[in-house]
XYZ file of C-alpha atoms in Angstrom:
519
model
C 31.172 -22.570 -8.572
C 28.372 -24.827 -7.391
C 25.081 -24.140 -9.185
C 22.187 -24.830 -6.812
C 19.255 -24.396 -9.207
C 18.632 -23.869 -12.877
C 15.257 -22.732 -14.171
C 15.167 -23.498 -17.881
C 12.873 -23.733 -20.881
C 11.138 -20.563 -19.762
C 9.912 -17.266 -21.165
C 12.047 -14.987 -19.012
C 11.242 -11.287 -19.030
C 14.348 -9.740 -17.484
C 12.803 -6.223 -17.120
C 16.123 -4.693 -18.168
C 14.439 -3.533 -21.368
C 11.100 -4.357 -22.936
C 12.363 -6.585 -25.733
C 14.895 -8.589 -23.718
C 14.023 -12.246 -23.180
C 15.941 -15.272 -21.951
C 15.263 -19.000 -21.533
C 17.140 -20.014 -18.381
C 18.525 -18.740 -15.086
C 21.304 -20.258 -12.966
C 21.298 -19.650 -9.207
C 24.040 -20.129 -6.672
C 23.159 -19.639 -3.035
C 20.978 -16.488 -2.979
C 22.078 -14.877 -6.255
C 21.633 -15.164 -9.982
C 24.920 -16.175 -11.600
C 23.826 -16.394 -15.222
C 20.871 -15.627 -17.486
C 20.685 -16.766 -21.084
C 19.753 -19.509 -23.516
C 18.967 -23.057 -22.373
C 22.125 -24.524 -23.910
C 24.366 -21.910 -22.305
C 22.935 -22.218 -18.807
C 22.491 -26.005 -18.696
C 26.130 -26.362 -19.689
C 27.292 -24.880 -16.353
C 25.193 -27.125 -14.105
C 26.811 -29.148 -11.318
C 26.138 -32.778 -10.517
C 23.763 -31.808 -7.719
C 22.057 -28.901 -9.470
C 18.280 -28.886 -9.104
C 16.727 -28.470 -12.537
C 13.295 -26.890 -12.909
C 11.666 -27.219 -16.315
C 9.420 -24.196 -16.747
C 7.547 -25.597 -19.752
C 7.560 -22.168 -21.417
C 6.019 -20.489 -18.366
C 6.748 -16.778 -17.926
C 9.322 -15.586 -15.384
C 9.646 -12.081 -13.914
C 11.656 -10.511 -11.103
C 10.043 -10.900 -7.692
C 7.396 -8.256 -7.131
C 7.602 -5.205 -4.895
C 4.629 -3.868 -2.983
C 5.822 -0.357 -2.239
C 3.279 0.733 0.368
C 1.553 -1.664 2.731
C 0.629 -1.655 6.407
C 1.954 -5.069 7.384
C 0.930 -5.092 11.040
C -2.542 -3.866 10.174
C -2.686 -6.523 7.442
C -1.883 -9.174 10.040
C -4.667 -7.803 12.220
C -7.087 -7.885 9.294
C -6.834 -11.672 9.254
C -8.572 -11.816 12.618
C -10.967 -8.953 11.937
C -14.485 -9.093 10.594
C -14.529 -8.077 6.942
C -17.108 -5.328 6.609
C -16.085 -4.664 3.004
C -18.031 -7.710 1.851
C -21.192 -6.790 3.759
C -24.102 -5.428 1.750
C -26.190 -4.029 4.586
C -25.997 -2.894 8.191
C -27.821 -6.041 9.299
C -25.056 -8.146 7.726
C -22.445 -6.196 9.674
C -24.381 -6.706 12.894
C -24.551 -10.440 12.115
C -20.772 -10.493 11.667
C -20.320 -8.809 15.053
C -22.723 -11.255 16.677
C -20.839 -14.231 15.231
C -17.455 -12.815 16.246
C -18.493 -12.613 19.903
C -18.221 -16.395 20.087
C -14.910 -16.589 18.226
C -12.681 -13.837 19.591
C -9.721 -16.013 20.538
C -7.317 -13.879 22.578
C -8.475 -10.610 21.024
C -9.608 -8.102 23.694
C -12.073 -6.418 21.349
C -13.984 -6.860 18.118
C -12.341 -5.111 15.203
C -13.964 -4.697 11.806
C -12.103 -3.585 8.707
C -13.133 -2.013 5.434
C -16.534 -0.559 6.258
C -17.914 1.623 3.471
C -21.137 3.599 3.542
C -21.031 3.625 -0.266
C -21.462 -0.144 -0.587
C -24.059 -0.650 2.162
C -27.709 -0.757 1.156
C -28.537 1.996 3.655
C -25.753 4.295 2.324
C -24.727 5.080 5.899
C -22.659 3.608 8.683
C -24.249 1.597 11.511
C -24.860 3.666 14.618
C -23.485 3.213 18.100
C -26.916 2.187 19.354
C -27.370 -0.420 16.613
C -24.047 -2.016 17.513
C -24.946 -1.867 21.219
C -27.935 -4.136 20.558
C -25.664 -7.032 19.540
C -22.511 -6.197 21.560
C -23.266 -4.147 24.668
C -20.448 -5.535 26.831
C -17.513 -5.843 24.402
C -15.604 -2.971 22.803
C -16.324 -2.781 19.077
C -14.442 -0.582 16.625
C -15.132 -0.616 12.893
C -12.658 1.076 10.580
C -13.494 2.662 7.258
C -11.592 1.372 4.231
C -8.905 4.044 4.418
C -8.807 4.216 8.273
C -9.629 7.927 8.629
C -13.083 7.235 10.092
C -14.095 4.741 12.766
C -17.433 3.667 14.215
C -17.554 2.542 17.835
C -20.157 1.165 20.226
C -20.888 2.718 23.619
C -18.504 0.356 25.437
C -15.571 1.393 23.249
C -16.571 5.054 23.424
C -16.318 5.062 27.216
C -13.231 2.817 27.252
C -11.287 5.038 24.858
C -12.327 8.258 26.608
C -11.637 10.460 23.590
C -11.797 14.186 24.407
C -14.798 15.887 22.852
C -12.537 18.879 22.242
C -11.205 17.039 19.175
C -14.409 18.066 17.344
C -14.378 14.676 15.668
C -17.728 13.257 16.747
C -20.753 13.032 14.513
C -24.088 13.788 16.193
C -27.622 13.139 14.999
C -30.522 15.591 14.757
C -31.158 15.153 18.470
C -27.535 15.991 19.332
C -26.700 12.384 20.245
C -23.362 10.822 19.386
C -23.879 8.415 16.466
C -20.673 6.433 17.015
C -18.858 7.880 13.992
C -15.483 9.465 14.766
C -13.312 11.170 12.154
C -10.036 13.082 11.898
C -8.001 13.406 15.109
C -10.584 11.611 17.195
C -10.328 8.539 14.973
C -6.543 8.621 15.354
C -6.895 8.550 19.137
C -9.435 5.716 18.993
C -7.204 3.595 16.777
C -4.140 4.185 18.951
C -6.035 3.128 22.051
C -7.263 0.042 20.225
C -3.729 -0.906 19.154
C -2.482 -0.488 22.735
C -4.882 -3.273 23.735
C -3.427 -5.743 21.203
C -0.282 -7.653 22.160
C 2.625 -8.551 19.887
C 1.760 -12.192 20.529
C -1.478 -11.766 18.609
C 0.470 -10.456 15.629
C 3.062 -13.227 15.872
C 0.372 -15.907 16.093
C -1.112 -14.696 12.813
C 2.093 -13.771 10.988
C 2.524 -17.030 9.078
C -0.948 -16.818 7.557
C -0.330 -13.257 6.418
C 3.088 -13.972 4.931
C 1.643 -16.967 3.094
C -0.930 -14.682 1.481
C 1.787 -12.225 0.487
C 4.162 -14.727 -1.122
C 1.270 -16.265 -3.063
C 1.018 -12.892 -4.793
C 4.649 -13.062 -5.903
C 5.805 -10.411 -3.433
C 9.461 -10.755 -2.451
C 9.951 -7.231 -1.079
C 7.333 -5.250 0.807
C 7.778 -1.657 1.943
C 5.733 -1.358 5.093
C 4.708 1.992 6.552
C 4.216 1.724 10.287
C 3.607 4.100 13.151
C 2.100 7.550 12.835
C -1.265 9.033 13.607
C -3.519 6.257 12.262
C -1.496 3.365 13.602
C 0.974 3.029 16.467
C 4.716 3.318 16.939
C 4.566 -0.142 18.510
C 3.947 -1.430 14.993
C 7.246 -0.034 13.754
C 8.995 -1.498 16.777
C 7.350 -4.873 16.052
C 8.887 -4.839 12.565
C 12.312 -3.853 13.892
C 12.232 -6.463 16.658
C 11.200 -9.276 14.340
C 13.030 -8.408 11.121
C 14.907 -11.726 11.112
C 11.794 -13.910 11.021
C 10.180 -12.620 7.836
C 10.546 -14.924 4.818
C 10.746 -11.958 2.426
C 12.442 -8.576 2.655
C 10.394 -6.174 4.766
C 11.643 -2.607 4.386
C 10.359 -0.149 6.963
C 9.237 3.437 6.609
C 8.805 4.603 10.210
C 5.994 7.157 10.179
C 7.440 9.543 12.715
C 8.873 13.051 12.651
C 11.438 12.016 15.272
C 14.650 11.767 13.260
C 16.625 10.535 16.268
C 14.330 7.524 16.518
C 14.940 6.399 12.935
C 18.667 7.114 13.069
C 19.056 5.082 16.252
C 17.233 2.225 14.502
C 19.715 2.413 11.624
C 17.042 3.282 9.076
C 17.967 5.232 5.916
C 14.451 6.597 5.487
C 11.670 8.313 7.418
C 7.933 8.791 7.045
C 5.622 6.763 4.850
C 2.240 7.707 6.236
C 2.994 11.023 7.809
C -0.354 12.541 6.919
C -0.201 15.979 5.379
C -3.858 15.537 4.494
C -6.379 12.707 4.691
C -8.615 10.946 2.155
C -11.471 11.785 -0.181
C -13.695 9.236 1.540
C -13.427 11.003 4.895
C -13.522 14.444 3.246
C -10.188 15.444 4.739
C -7.971 15.311 1.660
C -6.944 18.929 1.008
C -8.628 20.404 -2.084
C -8.753 23.895 -3.555
C -12.423 23.609 -4.526
C -15.092 22.228 -2.150
C -16.162 18.606 -2.065
C -19.007 17.874 -4.452
C -21.188 16.569 -1.639
C -20.120 19.110 0.981
C -19.793 22.640 -0.308
C -18.586 23.807 3.108
C -15.441 21.671 3.107
C -12.163 21.686 1.195
C -10.507 19.195 3.528
C -7.674 19.629 6.018
C -3.932 20.071 6.293
C -2.562 18.384 9.409
C 0.651 20.443 9.402
C 1.205 24.102 8.733
C 3.938 25.018 6.271
C 6.533 25.962 8.881
C 6.080 22.682 10.761
C 6.324 20.637 7.590
C 9.363 22.477 6.278
C 11.236 22.162 9.571
C 10.787 18.384 9.519
C 11.637 18.006 5.831
C 14.673 20.272 6.018
C 16.088 18.462 9.041
C 15.510 15.015 7.517
C 16.876 16.023 4.121
C 19.973 17.530 5.734
C 20.536 14.214 7.535
C 20.356 12.492 4.113
C 17.269 10.539 5.077
C 14.879 9.575 2.308
C 11.498 11.130 3.127
C 8.015 9.867 2.267
C 4.869 11.861 3.042
C 1.192 11.172 2.386
C -0.413 13.805 0.133
C -3.649 13.092 -1.724
C -5.264 16.396 -2.662
C -3.729 19.203 -4.755
C -3.531 21.656 -1.851
C -1.463 19.166 0.154
C 0.660 18.255 -2.866
C 1.500 21.923 -3.462
C 2.645 22.461 0.121
C 4.738 19.306 0.050
C 6.396 20.230 -3.259
C 7.177 23.707 -1.921
C 8.843 22.270 1.168
C 10.803 19.643 -0.759
C 12.019 22.262 -3.219
C 13.102 24.721 -0.542
C 14.856 22.078 1.584
C 16.757 20.604 -1.372
C 17.867 24.073 -2.459
C 18.924 25.280 0.993
C 20.659 22.022 1.958
C 22.247 21.657 -1.490
C 21.224 17.996 -1.614
C 20.378 15.864 -4.609
C 19.180 12.371 -5.516
C 17.518 11.788 -2.171
C 14.592 10.219 -4.010
C 12.078 11.740 -1.648
C 8.623 10.308 -2.128
C 5.008 11.336 -2.261
C 2.653 8.594 -1.144
C -0.648 8.555 -3.087
C -0.357 11.698 -5.302
C -3.958 10.988 -6.142
C -5.232 14.215 -7.704
C -2.221 16.145 -9.026
C -2.304 19.053 -11.443
C -0.175 19.207 -14.587
C 2.110 21.756 -12.937
C 2.567 19.509 -9.903
C 3.554 16.573 -12.114
C 6.206 18.728 -13.801
C 7.517 19.891 -10.423
C 7.744 16.280 -9.191
C 9.888 15.536 -12.240
C 12.168 18.517 -11.596
C 12.697 17.413 -7.995
C 13.435 13.787 -8.979
C 10.697 12.519 -6.685
C 9.445 8.943 -6.487
C 5.665 8.595 -6.520
C 4.188 5.662 -4.600
C 0.765 5.220 -6.189
C -2.153 2.819 -5.897
C -3.644 1.607 -9.197
C -6.411 -0.526 -7.649
C -8.051 2.609 -6.260
C -9.320 3.004 -9.826
C -11.115 -0.334 -9.559
C -12.504 -0.124 -6.042
C -13.371 3.568 -5.705
C -14.803 4.263 -9.155
C -18.229 3.912 -10.730
C -21.491 5.804 -10.696
C -22.434 6.845 -7.170
C -19.202 5.361 -5.808
C -16.729 7.234 -3.623
C -14.779 9.225 -6.226
C -17.931 10.284 -8.035
C -19.773 11.338 -4.895
C -16.904 13.090 -3.168
C -15.127 14.986 -5.926
C -17.524 14.831 -8.888
C -17.172 13.588 -12.440
C -14.779 16.256 -13.765
C -12.214 15.738 -11.030
C -12.503 11.952 -11.179
C -11.218 12.201 -14.748
C -7.952 13.514 -13.298
C -7.264 10.941 -10.573
C -4.148 8.746 -10.747
C -2.958 9.967 -14.175
C -0.354 7.245 -14.682
C 0.357 7.825 -18.367
C 0.897 11.562 -17.986
C 3.307 10.929 -15.116
C 5.221 8.041 -16.690
C 5.482 9.823 -20.044
C 7.493 12.454 -18.168
C 9.908 9.744 -17.041
C 8.920 9.968 -13.377
C 9.409 6.800 -11.328
C 6.100 5.395 -10.094
C 6.236 2.547 -7.567
C 3.157 0.322 -7.423
C 1.361 -0.214 -4.124
C -1.609 -2.145 -2.774
C -2.068 -0.084 0.407
C -3.002 -3.295 2.217
C -4.999 -3.699 4.293
C -6.944 -0.809 2.791
C -7.208 -2.966 -0.327
C -6.054 -6.529 -1.021
C -2.472 -7.417 -1.906
C -2.807 -8.473 -5.536
C 0.019 -7.463 -7.847
C -1.548 -8.622 -11.099
C -4.749 -6.787 -10.187
C -2.607 -3.664 -9.799
C -1.086 -4.232 -13.234
C -4.591 -4.778 -14.601
C -5.873 -1.561 -13.002
C -3.032 0.568 -14.367
C -3.487 -0.736 -17.910
C -7.301 -0.614 -17.831
C -7.717 2.792 -16.152
C -11.268 4.059 -16.676
C -9.763 7.202 -18.194
C -8.225 6.065 -21.468
C -5.737 8.943 -21.372
C -4.298 7.586 -18.114
C -3.717 3.990 -19.253
C -0.170 2.701 -19.512
C 1.377 -0.269 -21.283
C 1.627 -3.616 -19.548
C 5.417 -3.341 -19.524
C 5.280 0.045 -17.772
C 2.804 -1.378 -15.262
C 5.126 -4.316 -14.552
C 7.984 -1.864 -14.011
C 5.951 -0.260 -11.215
C 6.085 -3.547 -9.297
C 9.671 -4.553 -10.168
C 12.509 -2.198 -11.059
C 10.619 0.956 -10.035
C 9.902 -0.527 -6.618
C 13.598 -1.291 -6.221
C 14.619 2.183 -7.387
C 12.125 3.666 -4.944
C 14.251 2.465 -1.994
C 17.734 2.552 -3.580
C 17.842 -1.197 -4.237
C 17.970 -1.240 -8.039
C 21.539 -2.590 -7.934
C 20.460 -5.787 -6.180
C 16.815 -6.306 -7.186
C 14.149 -5.449 -9.712
C 15.617 -7.102 -12.825
C 16.810 -10.604 -13.642
C 20.542 -10.405 -14.296
C 23.866 -11.667 -13.021
C 24.803 -10.788 -9.413
C 21.308 -9.729 -8.395
C 19.329 -11.560 -5.735
C 17.437 -14.586 -6.996
C 14.029 -13.035 -6.354
C 11.819 -14.659 -8.964
C 8.155 -15.121 -9.777
C 6.673 -17.573 -12.289
C 3.357 -16.710 -13.947
C 0.738 -18.814 -15.706
C 0.736 -16.548 -18.792
C 2.879 -13.903 -20.434
C 1.374 -10.556 -19.369
C 2.990 -8.707 -22.278
C 0.951 -10.620 -24.865
C -2.153 -11.195 -22.719
C -5.141 -9.037 -23.617
C -5.316 -6.235 -21.082
C -8.792 -7.149 -19.896
C -7.497 -10.564 -18.772
C -4.369 -9.477 -16.895
C -6.122 -9.833 -13.554
C -6.655 -13.546 -14.277
C -2.946 -14.404 -14.547
C -1.916 -16.697 -11.689
C 1.249 -16.784 -9.631
C 2.699 -20.285 -9.887
C 5.929 -19.924 -7.943
C 7.612 -17.368 -5.721
C 11.333 -17.586 -4.994
C 13.164 -15.325 -2.542
C 16.971 -15.276 -2.592
C 17.039 -18.679 -4.280
C 14.586 -20.289 -1.858
C 11.173 -21.393 -3.106
C 8.537 -19.969 -0.776
C 5.446 -20.844 -2.779
C 4.803 -23.390 -5.512
C 1.335 -24.208 -6.780
C 2.822 -26.911 -9.020
C 0.817 -25.650 -12.015
C 2.664 -27.789 -14.547
C 6.202 -27.126 -13.308
C 8.489 -30.129 -13.660
C 11.457 -30.969 -11.472
C 14.213 -32.934 -13.180
């Protein structure tokens, strides 16, 4: 056997069990052929084997990001970044500057707007945006996509029916430009219909470069559905051979024929059973702290949801559905349980995406049903704090219950780690940091358990644990090299660990040099 590469003199964390370490890895073609001590592995080298001296650097399996929006992430690279703006005037300045640098974009798109981080504690109005961009469609998306703000040009261009009851009006009954719920879905779909695949292709390389620099070798992208566009799923399917890493698709549709004809083993991803806390449409049992008249929404009734789940489960498709609030989680658990029982199925590894505010009983039920939970640790960094989104929307007592990783993992439930890009940045080590430094001490997990969320758990979450997720013989040579050992790094410094090298199927995609030596 010809050995193409040997990485040696390393601190290799295989992720097979917490205490297991190795020093070297031998790679032939796209697979690992041996893992062990330096002397054992160097002994099997060939005359043309490339030797990489790791200088005691730490090695892990390539990372999984188990819930991203890849096409939207590509688009975010040509959007204005409202998340960094501190005031409405700064956002208007960004729009003004973008007018002269639109490239082939037919509109101005802004991502990540948050009324919680702006000085004015509100969104810009339609009329304010009109002052700087009266003749170009402008659409600004809230961080989690469920709310958009448009100018007058976009409002008339999109022609959204007022019967959607999604429009905010001011005290004088004038449309402010803010659109939520179903109206925002329509606005976003119309926006996406204006953007060609060429725009995505032109910006793909930049996006993939950002992803591999974070050590990601497999990304589970959720495309299509009410907040995005089915064209996005088709873009992934049509271009699956050009991605440098593995892109696994969850097609967010209830059309089982569509996913079967595409040869997909899974369905859903961001099929929204409810919405988000930020937009006050996540389904709660008790009212929102800042809106006593609202407990959120369910976008399906129980019969509709069960019919879809039962059909998909019977077809042996893995199902993933977005459920944030406890009222949505209860309905989803009920439907999963009934479908599994009636269809006599097992080990489908159906998923709940987000599972943000579960009750103790719901966690136990998820365990009984062998569900995979795709969760987002960095929400605890970006949405927390006094007067921030969690605190304002659901109040202090309920914020103590969000994303209870330790309680879930202690029950031996598989949690797959996600960034939710482009809602939040792709940053695996920040996710590990967030899970181990949860503001609620009772929800913190060990660094090893956090790493599992982005390695073996991600693989298990899409039935790929036999080929990925750990470093061992016969698995794909998906490898990441880190600047420090996260297991012994103080938890408060985990976010500072750097990715030095990313290898996918034996091919180096990213190398920051960082002290690595080639022999």
